[in-house]
Amino acid sequence: MNAWERWRPYRVLAVDVDGTLAGADGEVTARTLSALCAVERCGIRVILVTGRALPVTMDLWKAAGLSGPFIACGGALIVQPPAVDVVWSHSLSTEVTADCLRLGRTLGLEVSFWTADAIWVTDLGPTAREIGRLNRVQVRLLAPGPGAPAPVGSAPVLKVMFGGEPKVLDTVEARVISELGDAYVARGLPEFIDVEPLDSAKRDALEVVLAAMRVHPSAVIAIGDGDNDAAMLDMAGLAVVPANAMAGARAVADLLIGHHDREGVAAFLEGIVRDARCGRMERRSVSVP
């Protein structure tokens, strides 16, 4: 069996961004973008599956030279570039967003409400500025007004995030999950608890994409680091996690790769590409009389 045969069954690579593709600074390196592009050229379609907002995900899609749809806002949006064509969108109910605002105030946590064109925050501090930088959307202080999200306005909310020190979130995570039973709640990063509409988490959105592509989950390589990636990883034919992965992702992993801050995903993908090239060379050598 040549080196490429182990990867031949896989048709899709579903990959998270923060904590996985991106380093600790939130940036995706040129090496990683090049590796994503090279994997697509080998015949494995790359699907970005991220909690980030639409604009920055579109930028990553373009920079990597991808072709398929991508999943943004933790599963609330499925977009098919090159146009900004939203093919699937789910939002939280006003009741859930109101409960999130109440819980944030009770627990002393920073809360962000994500709409299609802005992120609204309860505190315009360093966390809010970093969210805006990484997502390249306008960050606004939560208040009634034009375009304001529920519950203080009428704009649909795609997701909510509770932000705080990891040790603080560790102590309140169970309460947030228990009080938000009408939403999907999971840790995306140690510093955040994500709240998303039921049936529109990363796994749900990926299932929609795979069905449209007529690809069985067994033909998917999934890579992610967060507890909110665990269901997607568990569904895939091969579940890959970086060395920095959280406990939920590790629990369902088939393969552990390098740390996200050391371009672990790039190194893994480069290995697939090398195997593909070796496989082609072996096939050519066999055909020579």
mmCIF file of C-alpha atoms in Angstrom:
data_model
loop_
_atom_site.group_PDB
_atom_site.id
_atom_site.type_symbol
_atom_site.label_atom_id
_atom_site.label_comp_id
_atom_site.label_asym_id
_atom_site.label_seq_id
_atom_site.Cartn_x
_atom_site.Cartn_y
_atom_site.Cartn_z
ATOM 1 C CA MET A 1 0.000 0.000 0.000
ATOM 2 C CA ASN A 2 1.451 3.366 -0.989
ATOM 3 C CA ALA A 3 1.540 6.349 1.369
ATOM 4 C CA TRP A 4 -1.522 8.002 -0.173
ATOM 5 C CA GLU A 5 -3.862 5.032 0.327
ATOM 6 C CA ARG A 6 -4.483 5.874 4.005
ATOM 7 C CA TRP A 7 -5.955 9.264 2.991
ATOM 8 C CA ARG A 8 -7.822 8.176 -0.137
ATOM 9 C CA PRO A 9 -11.133 7.428 1.700
ATOM 10 C CA TYR A 10 -11.392 11.032 2.925
ATOM 11 C CA ARG A 11 -13.190 13.621 0.789
ATOM 12 C CA VAL A 12 -13.665 16.510 3.242
ATOM 13 C CA LEU A 13 -11.515 18.271 5.829
ATOM 14 C CA ALA A 14 -13.652 20.144 8.379
ATOM 15 C CA VAL A 15 -11.468 22.446 10.465
ATOM 16 C CA ASP A 16 -11.971 24.901 13.317
ATOM 17 C CA VAL A 17 -10.091 28.225 13.408
ATOM 18 C CA ASP A 18 -9.459 29.603 16.922
ATOM 19 C CA GLY A 19 -7.266 27.303 18.962
ATOM 20 C CA THR A 20 -6.765 25.111 15.890
ATOM 21 C CA LEU A 21 -5.754 26.883 12.665
ATOM 22 C CA ALA A 22 -4.986 30.185 14.409
ATOM 23 C CA GLY A 23 -2.135 30.717 16.819
ATOM 24 C CA ALA A 24 -2.339 32.299 20.247
ATOM 25 C CA ASP A 25 -2.350 35.725 18.573
ATOM 26 C CA GLY A 26 -5.503 34.770 16.659
ATOM 27 C CA GLU A 27 -3.729 34.863 13.302
ATOM 28 C CA VAL A 28 -3.541 32.101 10.698
ATOM 29 C CA THR A 29 -0.018 31.912 9.293
ATOM 30 C CA ALA A 30 0.918 31.902 5.621
ATOM 31 C CA ARG A 31 2.245 28.360 6.052
ATOM 32 C CA THR A 32 -1.121 27.158 7.343
ATOM 33 C CA LEU A 33 -3.052 28.887 4.556
ATOM 34 C CA SER A 34 -0.720 27.298 2.003
ATOM 35 C CA ALA A 35 -1.270 23.856 3.560
ATOM 36 C CA LEU A 36 -5.057 24.248 3.343
ATOM 37 C CA CYS A 37 -4.773 25.171 -0.338
ATOM 38 C CA ALA A 38 -2.457 22.230 -1.035
ATOM 39 C CA VAL A 39 -4.855 19.754 0.598
ATOM 40 C CA GLU A 40 -7.673 20.994 -1.639
ATOM 41 C CA ARG A 41 -5.466 20.401 -4.661
ATOM 42 C CA CYS A 42 -5.051 16.808 -3.482
ATOM 43 C CA GLY A 43 -8.813 16.352 -3.792
ATOM 44 C CA ILE A 44 -9.880 16.809 -0.153
ATOM 45 C CA ARG A 45 -12.417 19.656 0.090
ATOM 46 C CA VAL A 46 -11.723 22.046 2.989
ATOM 47 C CA ILE A 47 -14.676 23.338 5.028
ATOM 48 C CA LEU A 48 -13.925 26.048 7.592
ATOM 49 C CA VAL A 49 -16.097 25.475 10.679
ATOM 50 C CA THR A 50 -15.635 28.388 13.046
ATOM 51 C CA GLY A 51 -17.190 30.513 15.734
ATOM 52 C CA ARG A 52 -15.902 33.642 14.017
ATOM 53 C CA ALA A 53 -18.100 36.131 12.200
ATOM 54 C CA LEU A 54 -18.758 36.085 8.460
ATOM 55 C CA PRO A 55 -16.320 38.808 7.244
ATOM 56 C CA VAL A 56 -13.124 37.350 8.692
ATOM 57 C CA THR A 57 -14.120 33.808 7.700
ATOM 58 C CA MET A 58 -14.622 35.020 4.138
ATOM 59 C CA ASP A 59 -11.153 36.573 4.232
ATOM 60 C CA LEU A 60 -9.629 33.260 5.379
ATOM 61 C CA TRP A 61 -11.535 31.372 2.672
ATOM 62 C CA LYS A 62 -10.123 33.690 0.004
ATOM 63 C CA ALA A 63 -6.580 33.677 1.404
ATOM 64 C CA ALA A 64 -6.481 29.873 1.408
ATOM 65 C CA GLY A 65 -7.898 29.605 -2.115
ATOM 66 C CA LEU A 66 -10.777 27.355 -1.063
ATOM 67 C CA SER A 67 -13.819 26.371 -3.097
ATOM 68 C CA GLY A 68 -16.573 24.968 -0.894
ATOM 69 C CA PRO A 69 -18.958 26.549 1.588
ATOM 70 C CA PHE A 70 -17.916 27.588 5.082
ATOM 71 C CA ILE A 71 -19.632 27.551 8.461
ATOM 72 C CA ALA A 72 -19.456 30.660 10.680
ATOM 73 C CA CYS A 73 -20.822 31.947 14.014
ATOM 74 C CA GLY A 74 -20.471 28.505 15.569
ATOM 75 C CA GLY A 75 -22.898 26.883 13.148
ATOM 76 C CA ALA A 76 -25.515 29.624 12.831
ATOM 77 C CA LEU A 77 -24.445 30.491 9.262
ATOM 78 C CA ILE A 78 -23.559 28.464 6.200
ATOM 79 C CA VAL A 79 -22.141 30.629 3.411
ATOM 80 C CA GLN A 80 -21.216 29.721 -0.153
ATOM 81 C CA PRO A 81 -18.604 32.123 -1.553
ATOM 82 C CA PRO A 82 -17.376 33.839 -3.619
ATOM 83 C CA ALA A 83 -20.544 35.921 -3.189
ATOM 84 C CA VAL A 84 -21.770 36.474 0.354
ATOM 85 C CA ASP A 85 -24.550 33.960 -0.222
ATOM 86 C CA VAL A 86 -26.003 32.807 3.127
ATOM 87 C CA VAL A 87 -27.591 29.447 2.390
ATOM 88 C CA TRP A 88 -28.528 28.568 5.983
ATOM 89 C CA SER A 89 -29.132 30.775 9.012
ATOM 90 C CA HIS A 90 -30.460 30.148 12.523
ATOM 91 C CA SER A 91 -30.919 32.618 15.372
ATOM 92 C CA LEU A 92 -31.580 32.500 19.108
ATOM 93 C CA SER A 93 -34.999 33.271 20.526
ATOM 94 C CA THR A 94 -35.605 36.540 22.362
ATOM 95 C CA GLU A 95 -36.238 34.517 25.526
ATOM 96 C CA VAL A 96 -32.790 32.951 25.346
ATOM 97 C CA THR A 97 -31.006 36.239 24.665
ATOM 98 C CA ALA A 98 -32.868 37.831 27.588
ATOM 99 C CA ASP A 99 -31.772 34.948 29.823
ATOM 100 C CA CYS A 100 -28.184 35.431 28.639
ATOM 101 C CA LEU A 101 -28.259 39.121 29.524
ATOM 102 C CA ARG A 102 -29.709 38.349 32.960
ATOM 103 C CA LEU A 103 -27.162 35.613 33.638
ATOM 104 C CA GLY A 104 -24.266 37.793 32.555
ATOM 105 C CA ARG A 105 -25.307 40.537 34.940
ATOM 106 C CA THR A 106 -25.898 38.064 37.797
ATOM 107 C CA LEU A 107 -22.573 36.290 37.342
ATOM 108 C CA GLY A 108 -20.533 39.391 36.522
ATOM 109 C CA LEU A 109 -19.505 38.162 33.081
ATOM 110 C CA GLU A 110 -18.954 40.083 29.859
ATOM 111 C CA VAL A 111 -21.622 39.153 27.308
ATOM 112 C CA SER A 112 -21.501 39.641 23.534
ATOM 113 C CA PHE A 113 -24.485 39.385 21.173
ATOM 114 C CA TRP A 114 -23.641 38.558 17.544
ATOM 115 C CA THR A 115 -25.848 39.811 14.718
ATOM 116 C CA ALA A 116 -25.240 39.555 10.978
ATOM 117 C CA ASP A 117 -23.339 42.856 10.787
ATOM 118 C CA ALA A 118 -22.144 43.729 14.298
ATOM 119 C CA ILE A 119 -21.181 42.431 17.715
ATOM 120 C CA TRP A 120 -22.889 44.093 20.668
ATOM 121 C CA VAL A 121 -21.211 43.907 24.081
ATOM 122 C CA THR A 122 -22.118 44.701 27.670
ATOM 123 C CA ASP A 123 -18.647 46.140 28.323
ATOM 124 C CA LEU A 124 -16.375 47.964 25.862
ATOM 125 C CA GLY A 125 -13.226 46.672 27.530
ATOM 126 C CA PRO A 126 -10.153 44.741 26.294
ATOM 127 C CA THR A 127 -12.151 41.569 25.632
ATOM 128 C CA ALA A 128 -14.582 43.444 23.398
ATOM 129 C CA ARG A 129 -11.768 45.104 21.494
ATOM 130 C CA GLU A 130 -10.077 41.753 20.917
ATOM 131 C CA ILE A 131 -13.324 40.210 19.669
ATOM 132 C CA GLY A 132 -13.693 43.083 17.224
ATOM 133 C CA ARG A 133 -10.088 42.771 16.026
ATOM 134 C CA LEU A 134 -10.329 39.056 15.384
ATOM 135 C CA ASN A 135 -13.724 39.212 13.675
ATOM 136 C CA ARG A 136 -13.303 42.468 11.723
ATOM 137 C CA VAL A 137 -16.790 43.694 12.529
ATOM 138 C CA GLN A 138 -18.005 46.734 14.401
ATOM 139 C CA VAL A 139 -18.277 46.284 18.168
ATOM 140 C CA ARG A 140 -20.996 48.325 19.814
ATOM 141 C CA LEU A 141 -22.122 48.830 23.396
ATOM 142 C CA LEU A 142 -25.399 47.012 23.989
ATOM 143 C CA ALA A 143 -28.227 49.549 24.055
ATOM 144 C CA PRO A 144 -31.610 50.073 22.366
ATOM 145 C CA GLY A 145 -31.403 51.680 18.941
ATOM 146 C CA PRO A 146 -31.256 50.976 15.201
ATOM 147 C CA GLY A 147 -30.088 47.437 14.510
ATOM 148 C CA ALA A 148 -29.855 46.545 18.198
ATOM 149 C CA PRO A 149 -30.133 42.825 18.989
ATOM 150 C CA ALA A 150 -32.799 41.078 21.013
ATOM 151 C CA PRO A 151 -33.623 41.510 23.848
ATOM 152 C CA VAL A 152 -32.988 45.290 23.659
ATOM 153 C CA GLY A 153 -33.895 45.482 19.951
ATOM 154 C CA SER A 154 -35.310 43.408 17.149
ATOM 155 C CA ALA A 155 -32.235 42.223 15.193
ATOM 156 C CA PRO A 156 -31.835 38.415 15.201
ATOM 157 C CA VAL A 157 -28.968 37.145 17.367
ATOM 158 C CA LEU A 158 -26.854 34.405 15.778
ATOM 159 C CA LYS A 159 -24.948 33.569 18.941
ATOM 160 C CA VAL A 160 -24.032 34.858 22.394
ATOM 161 C CA MET A 161 -20.708 34.545 24.193
ATOM 162 C CA PHE A 162 -19.929 34.836 27.893
ATOM 163 C CA GLY A 163 -16.368 36.025 28.431
ATOM 164 C CA GLY A 164 -14.195 35.910 31.532
ATOM 165 C CA GLU A 165 -11.172 34.403 33.218
ATOM 166 C CA PRO A 166 -11.024 30.643 32.570
ATOM 167 C CA LYS A 167 -11.079 29.818 36.293
ATOM 168 C CA VAL A 168 -14.192 31.945 36.750
ATOM 169 C CA LEU A 169 -15.950 30.321 33.805
ATOM 170 C CA ASP A 170 -15.039 26.887 35.190
ATOM 171 C CA THR A 171 -17.102 27.663 38.296
ATOM 172 C CA VAL A 172 -20.204 28.947 36.461
ATOM 173 C CA GLU A 173 -20.284 26.796 33.320
ATOM 174 C CA ALA A 174 -22.629 24.174 34.781
ATOM 175 C CA ARG A 175 -25.079 26.862 35.895
ATOM 176 C CA VAL A 176 -25.075 28.538 32.469
ATOM 177 C CA ILE A 177 -25.766 25.197 30.794
ATOM 178 C CA SER A 178 -28.583 24.330 33.211
ATOM 179 C CA GLU A 179 -30.310 27.723 32.898
ATOM 180 C CA LEU A 180 -30.116 27.881 29.095
ATOM 181 C CA GLY A 181 -31.810 24.600 28.262
ATOM 182 C CA ASP A 182 -33.356 26.013 25.078
ATOM 183 C CA ALA A 183 -29.919 26.604 23.513
ATOM 184 C CA TYR A 184 -26.720 24.729 22.773
ATOM 185 C CA VAL A 185 -24.033 25.766 25.289
ATOM 186 C CA ALA A 186 -20.361 24.757 25.177
ATOM 187 C CA ARG A 187 -16.854 26.128 25.702
ATOM 188 C CA GLY A 188 -15.207 27.212 22.483
ATOM 189 C CA LEU A 189 -12.062 28.496 24.195
ATOM 190 C CA PRO A 190 -11.061 28.570 27.863
ATOM 191 C CA GLU A 191 -12.001 32.273 27.988
ATOM 192 C CA PHE A 192 -15.479 31.908 26.459
ATOM 193 C CA ILE A 193 -18.740 30.020 26.821
ATOM 194 C CA ASP A 194 -20.667 29.953 23.537
ATOM 195 C CA VAL A 195 -24.459 29.946 23.312
ATOM 196 C CA GLU A 196 -25.972 28.934 19.970
ATOM 197 C CA PRO A 197 -29.420 27.977 18.643
ATOM 198 C CA LEU A 198 -30.441 24.372 19.132
ATOM 199 C CA ASP A 199 -29.833 22.258 16.021
ATOM 200 C CA SER A 200 -27.342 24.772 14.631
ATOM 201 C CA ALA A 201 -24.107 23.908 16.387
ATOM 202 C CA LYS A 202 -21.035 23.042 14.337
ATOM 203 C CA ARG A 203 -22.029 19.400 13.911
ATOM 204 C CA ASP A 204 -25.560 20.292 12.762
ATOM 205 C CA ALA A 205 -24.305 22.773 10.185
ATOM 206 C CA LEU A 206 -21.641 20.353 8.951
ATOM 207 C CA GLU A 207 -24.286 17.654 8.507
ATOM 208 C CA VAL A 208 -26.237 20.040 6.254
ATOM 209 C CA VAL A 209 -23.115 20.764 4.182
ATOM 210 C CA LEU A 210 -22.188 17.081 3.882
ATOM 211 C CA ALA A 211 -25.695 16.138 2.807
ATOM 212 C CA ALA A 212 -25.587 18.763 0.045
ATOM 213 C CA MET A 213 -22.188 17.433 -1.060
ATOM 214 C CA ARG A 214 -23.367 13.804 -0.786
ATOM 215 C CA VAL A 215 -20.459 12.965 1.485
ATOM 216 C CA HIS A 216 -20.823 10.459 4.331
ATOM 217 C CA PRO A 217 -19.364 11.552 7.708
ATOM 218 C CA SER A 218 -16.993 8.566 7.579
ATOM 219 C CA ALA A 219 -15.246 10.336 4.676
ATOM 220 C CA VAL A 220 -14.494 13.414 6.823
ATOM 221 C CA ILE A 221 -11.346 14.423 8.674
ATOM 222 C CA ALA A 222 -12.372 16.859 11.428
ATOM 223 C CA ILE A 223 -9.889 19.002 13.356
ATOM 224 C CA GLY A 224 -10.830 21.061 16.410
ATOM 225 C CA ASP A 225 -9.745 21.975 19.920
ATOM 226 C CA GLY A 226 -12.825 23.097 21.850
ATOM 227 C CA ASP A 227 -15.583 21.349 23.737
ATOM 228 C CA ASN A 228 -17.917 22.847 21.124
ATOM 229 C CA ASP A 229 -15.984 20.876 18.476
ATOM 230 C CA ALA A 230 -16.498 17.530 20.243
ATOM 231 C CA ALA A 231 -19.756 16.553 18.505
ATOM 232 C CA MET A 232 -18.312 17.403 15.087
ATOM 233 C CA LEU A 233 -15.166 15.411 15.882
ATOM 234 C CA ASP A 234 -17.182 12.449 17.138
ATOM 235 C CA MET A 235 -19.179 12.352 13.892
ATOM 236 C CA ALA A 236 -16.130 12.318 11.608
ATOM 237 C CA GLY A 237 -14.289 9.344 10.194
ATOM 238 C CA LEU A 238 -11.054 10.710 11.649
ATOM 239 C CA ALA A 239 -11.054 13.067 14.656
ATOM 240 C CA VAL A 240 -7.863 15.109 15.004
ATOM 241 C CA VAL A 241 -7.048 17.496 17.860
ATOM 242 C CA PRO A 242 -4.060 19.768 18.547
ATOM 243 C CA ALA A 243 -1.956 19.382 21.682
ATOM 244 C CA ASN A 244 -3.760 22.338 23.304
ATOM 245 C CA ALA A 245 -7.222 20.751 22.914
ATOM 246 C CA MET A 246 -9.767 20.943 25.726
ATOM 247 C CA ALA A 247 -10.998 17.850 27.562
ATOM 248 C CA GLY A 248 -14.205 17.426 25.539
ATOM 249 C CA ALA A 249 -12.326 17.367 22.237
ATOM 250 C CA ARG A 250 -9.595 15.087 23.565
ATOM 251 C CA ALA A 251 -12.170 12.566 24.778
ATOM 252 C CA VAL A 252 -13.297 11.769 21.217
ATOM 253 C CA ALA A 253 -9.957 12.182 19.407
ATOM 254 C CA ASP A 254 -8.409 9.551 17.168
ATOM 255 C CA LEU A 255 -5.191 11.476 16.620
ATOM 256 C CA LEU A 256 -3.242 14.108 18.570
ATOM 257 C CA ILE A 257 -1.131 16.545 16.526
ATOM 258 C CA GLY A 258 1.073 19.551 17.297
ATOM 259 C CA HIS A 259 0.127 22.632 19.312
ATOM 260 C CA HIS A 260 -1.921 25.345 17.593
ATOM 261 C CA ASP A 261 0.724 27.933 18.459
ATOM 262 C CA ARG A 262 3.377 25.850 16.669
ATOM 263 C CA GLU A 263 1.473 25.410 13.397
ATOM 264 C CA GLY A 264 0.444 21.879 14.332
ATOM 265 C CA VAL A 265 -2.336 21.740 11.734
ATOM 266 C CA ALA A 266 -0.010 22.941 8.979
ATOM 267 C CA ALA A 267 2.498 20.188 9.791
ATOM 268 C CA PHE A 268 -0.267 17.558 9.778
ATOM 269 C CA LEU A 269 -1.675 18.733 6.439
ATOM 270 C CA GLU A 270 1.783 18.932 4.888
ATOM 271 C CA GLY A 271 2.168 15.255 5.763
ATOM 272 C CA ILE A 272 -1.010 14.426 3.837
ATOM 273 C CA VAL A 273 0.236 16.401 0.844
ATOM 274 C CA ARG A 274 3.613 14.635 0.922
ATOM 275 C CA ASP A 275 1.872 11.265 0.998
ATOM 276 C CA ALA A 276 -0.269 12.302 -1.968
ATOM 277 C CA ARG A 277 2.796 13.298 -3.965
ATOM 278 C CA CYS A 278 4.591 10.074 -3.047
ATOM 279 C CA GLY A 279 1.527 8.091 -4.079
ATOM 280 C CA ARG A 280 1.460 9.758 -7.484
ATOM 281 C CA MET A 281 5.169 9.117 -7.945
ATOM 282 C CA GLU A 282 4.749 5.446 -7.014
ATOM 283 C CA ARG A 283 1.879 5.029 -9.494
ATOM 284 C CA ARG A 284 3.943 6.620 -12.267
ATOM 285 C CA SER A 285 6.951 4.401 -11.540
ATOM 286 C CA VAL A 286 4.824 1.241 -11.652
ATOM 287 C CA SER A 287 3.478 2.180 -15.095
ATOM 288 C CA VAL A 288 6.944 2.490 -16.646
ATOM 289 C CA PRO A 289 7.816 -0.610 -18.759
#
